[in-house]
Amino acid sequence: IGGHGAVMMGALLIHGMRPGPLLFEKHPDFFWAVTASMYLGNVMLLILNLPFVGV
């Protein structure tokens, strides 16, 4: 695990969630919120960086 994974696991434990495969079954709303935020962040970065591409 790297530092990022350790921070994420610590945050999950602080909020009472155990990291692992059962996280998807017990807290699907959290899983989908994290997944959606990653997609949204990628789209925002794409929009912000397209003007800087020298095509």
PDB file of C-alpha atoms in Angstrom:
ATOM      1  CA  ILE A   1       0.000   0.000   0.000  1.00  0.00           C
ATOM      2  CA  GLY A   2       1.433   3.457  -0.388  1.00  0.00           C
ATOM      3  CA  GLY A   3       0.881   6.528   1.678  1.00  0.00           C
ATOM      4  CA  HIS A   4      -2.322   7.365  -0.197  1.00  0.00           C
ATOM      5  CA  GLY A   5      -3.819   3.956   0.486  1.00  0.00           C
ATOM      6  CA  ALA A   6      -2.924   4.159   4.164  1.00  0.00           C
ATOM      7  CA  VAL A   7      -4.601   7.566   4.463  1.00  0.00           C
ATOM      8  CA  MET A   8      -7.729   6.264   2.709  1.00  0.00           C
ATOM      9  CA  MET A   9      -7.858   3.183   4.941  1.00  0.00           C
ATOM     10  CA  GLY A  10      -7.400   5.348   8.036  1.00  0.00           C
ATOM     11  CA  ALA A  11     -10.224   7.652   6.941  1.00  0.00           C
ATOM     12  CA  LEU A  12     -12.516   4.669   6.396  1.00  0.00           C
ATOM     13  CA  LEU A  13     -11.697   3.269   9.832  1.00  0.00           C
ATOM     14  CA  ILE A  14     -12.307   6.636  11.510  1.00  0.00           C
ATOM     15  CA  HIS A  15     -15.792   6.723   9.958  1.00  0.00           C
ATOM     16  CA  GLY A  16     -16.572   3.190  11.135  1.00  0.00           C
ATOM     17  CA  MET A  17     -16.149   1.417   7.795  1.00  0.00           C
ATOM     18  CA  ARG A  18     -13.915  -1.612   7.427  1.00  0.00           C
ATOM     19  CA  PRO A  19     -11.913  -1.582   4.176  1.00  0.00           C
ATOM     20  CA  GLY A  20     -12.381  -4.713   2.112  1.00  0.00           C
ATOM     21  CA  PRO A  21     -14.772  -6.449  -0.255  1.00  0.00           C
ATOM     22  CA  LEU A  22     -17.745  -6.082   2.103  1.00  0.00           C
ATOM     23  CA  LEU A  23     -17.471  -2.297   1.850  1.00  0.00           C
ATOM     24  CA  PHE A  24     -19.304  -2.516  -1.493  1.00  0.00           C
ATOM     25  CA  GLU A  25     -22.186  -4.442   0.086  1.00  0.00           C
ATOM     26  CA  LYS A  26     -22.481  -2.587   3.396  1.00  0.00           C
ATOM     27  CA  HIS A  27     -21.889   0.966   2.132  1.00  0.00           C
ATOM     28  CA  PRO A  28     -22.728   1.083  -1.596  1.00  0.00           C
ATOM     29  CA  ASP A  29     -23.636   4.778  -1.417  1.00  0.00           C
ATOM     30  CA  PHE A  30     -20.131   5.653  -0.229  1.00  0.00           C
ATOM     31  CA  PHE A  31     -18.526   3.466  -2.896  1.00  0.00           C
ATOM     32  CA  TRP A  32     -20.520   5.053  -5.710  1.00  0.00           C
ATOM     33  CA  ALA A  33     -19.921   8.559  -4.359  1.00  0.00           C
ATOM     34  CA  VAL A  34     -16.152   7.987  -4.413  1.00  0.00           C
ATOM     35  CA  THR A  35     -16.343   6.462  -7.895  1.00  0.00           C
ATOM     36  CA  ALA A  36     -18.455   9.356  -9.217  1.00  0.00           C
ATOM     37  CA  SER A  37     -16.120  11.938  -7.695  1.00  0.00           C
ATOM     38  CA  MET A  38     -13.136  10.314  -9.432  1.00  0.00           C
ATOM     39  CA  TYR A  39     -14.927  10.440 -12.788  1.00  0.00           C
ATOM     40  CA  LEU A  40     -15.986  14.041 -12.200  1.00  0.00           C
ATOM     41  CA  GLY A  41     -12.432  15.019 -11.256  1.00  0.00           C
ATOM     42  CA  ASN A  42     -11.058  13.420 -14.413  1.00  0.00           C
ATOM     43  CA  VAL A  43     -13.587  15.226 -16.608  1.00  0.00           C
ATOM     44  CA  MET A  44     -12.771  18.545 -14.924  1.00  0.00           C
ATOM     45  CA  LEU A  45      -9.037  18.013 -15.465  1.00  0.00           C
ATOM     46  CA  LEU A  46      -9.671  17.147 -19.100  1.00  0.00           C
ATOM     47  CA  ILE A  47     -11.700  20.327 -19.639  1.00  0.00           C
ATOM     48  CA  LEU A  48      -9.121  22.485 -17.863  1.00  0.00           C
ATOM     49  CA  ASN A  49      -6.141  21.007 -19.723  1.00  0.00           C
ATOM     50  CA  LEU A  50      -7.518  20.863 -23.279  1.00  0.00           C
ATOM     51  CA  PRO A  51      -6.731  24.551 -23.965  1.00  0.00           C
ATOM     52  CA  PHE A  52      -3.070  23.881 -23.144  1.00  0.00           C
ATOM     53  CA  VAL A  53      -2.680  21.065 -25.671  1.00  0.00           C
ATOM     54  CA  GLY A  54      -0.783  22.318 -28.689  1.00  0.00           C
ATOM     55  CA  VAL A  55      -2.548  20.524 -31.522  1.00  0.00           C
TER      56      VAL A  55
END
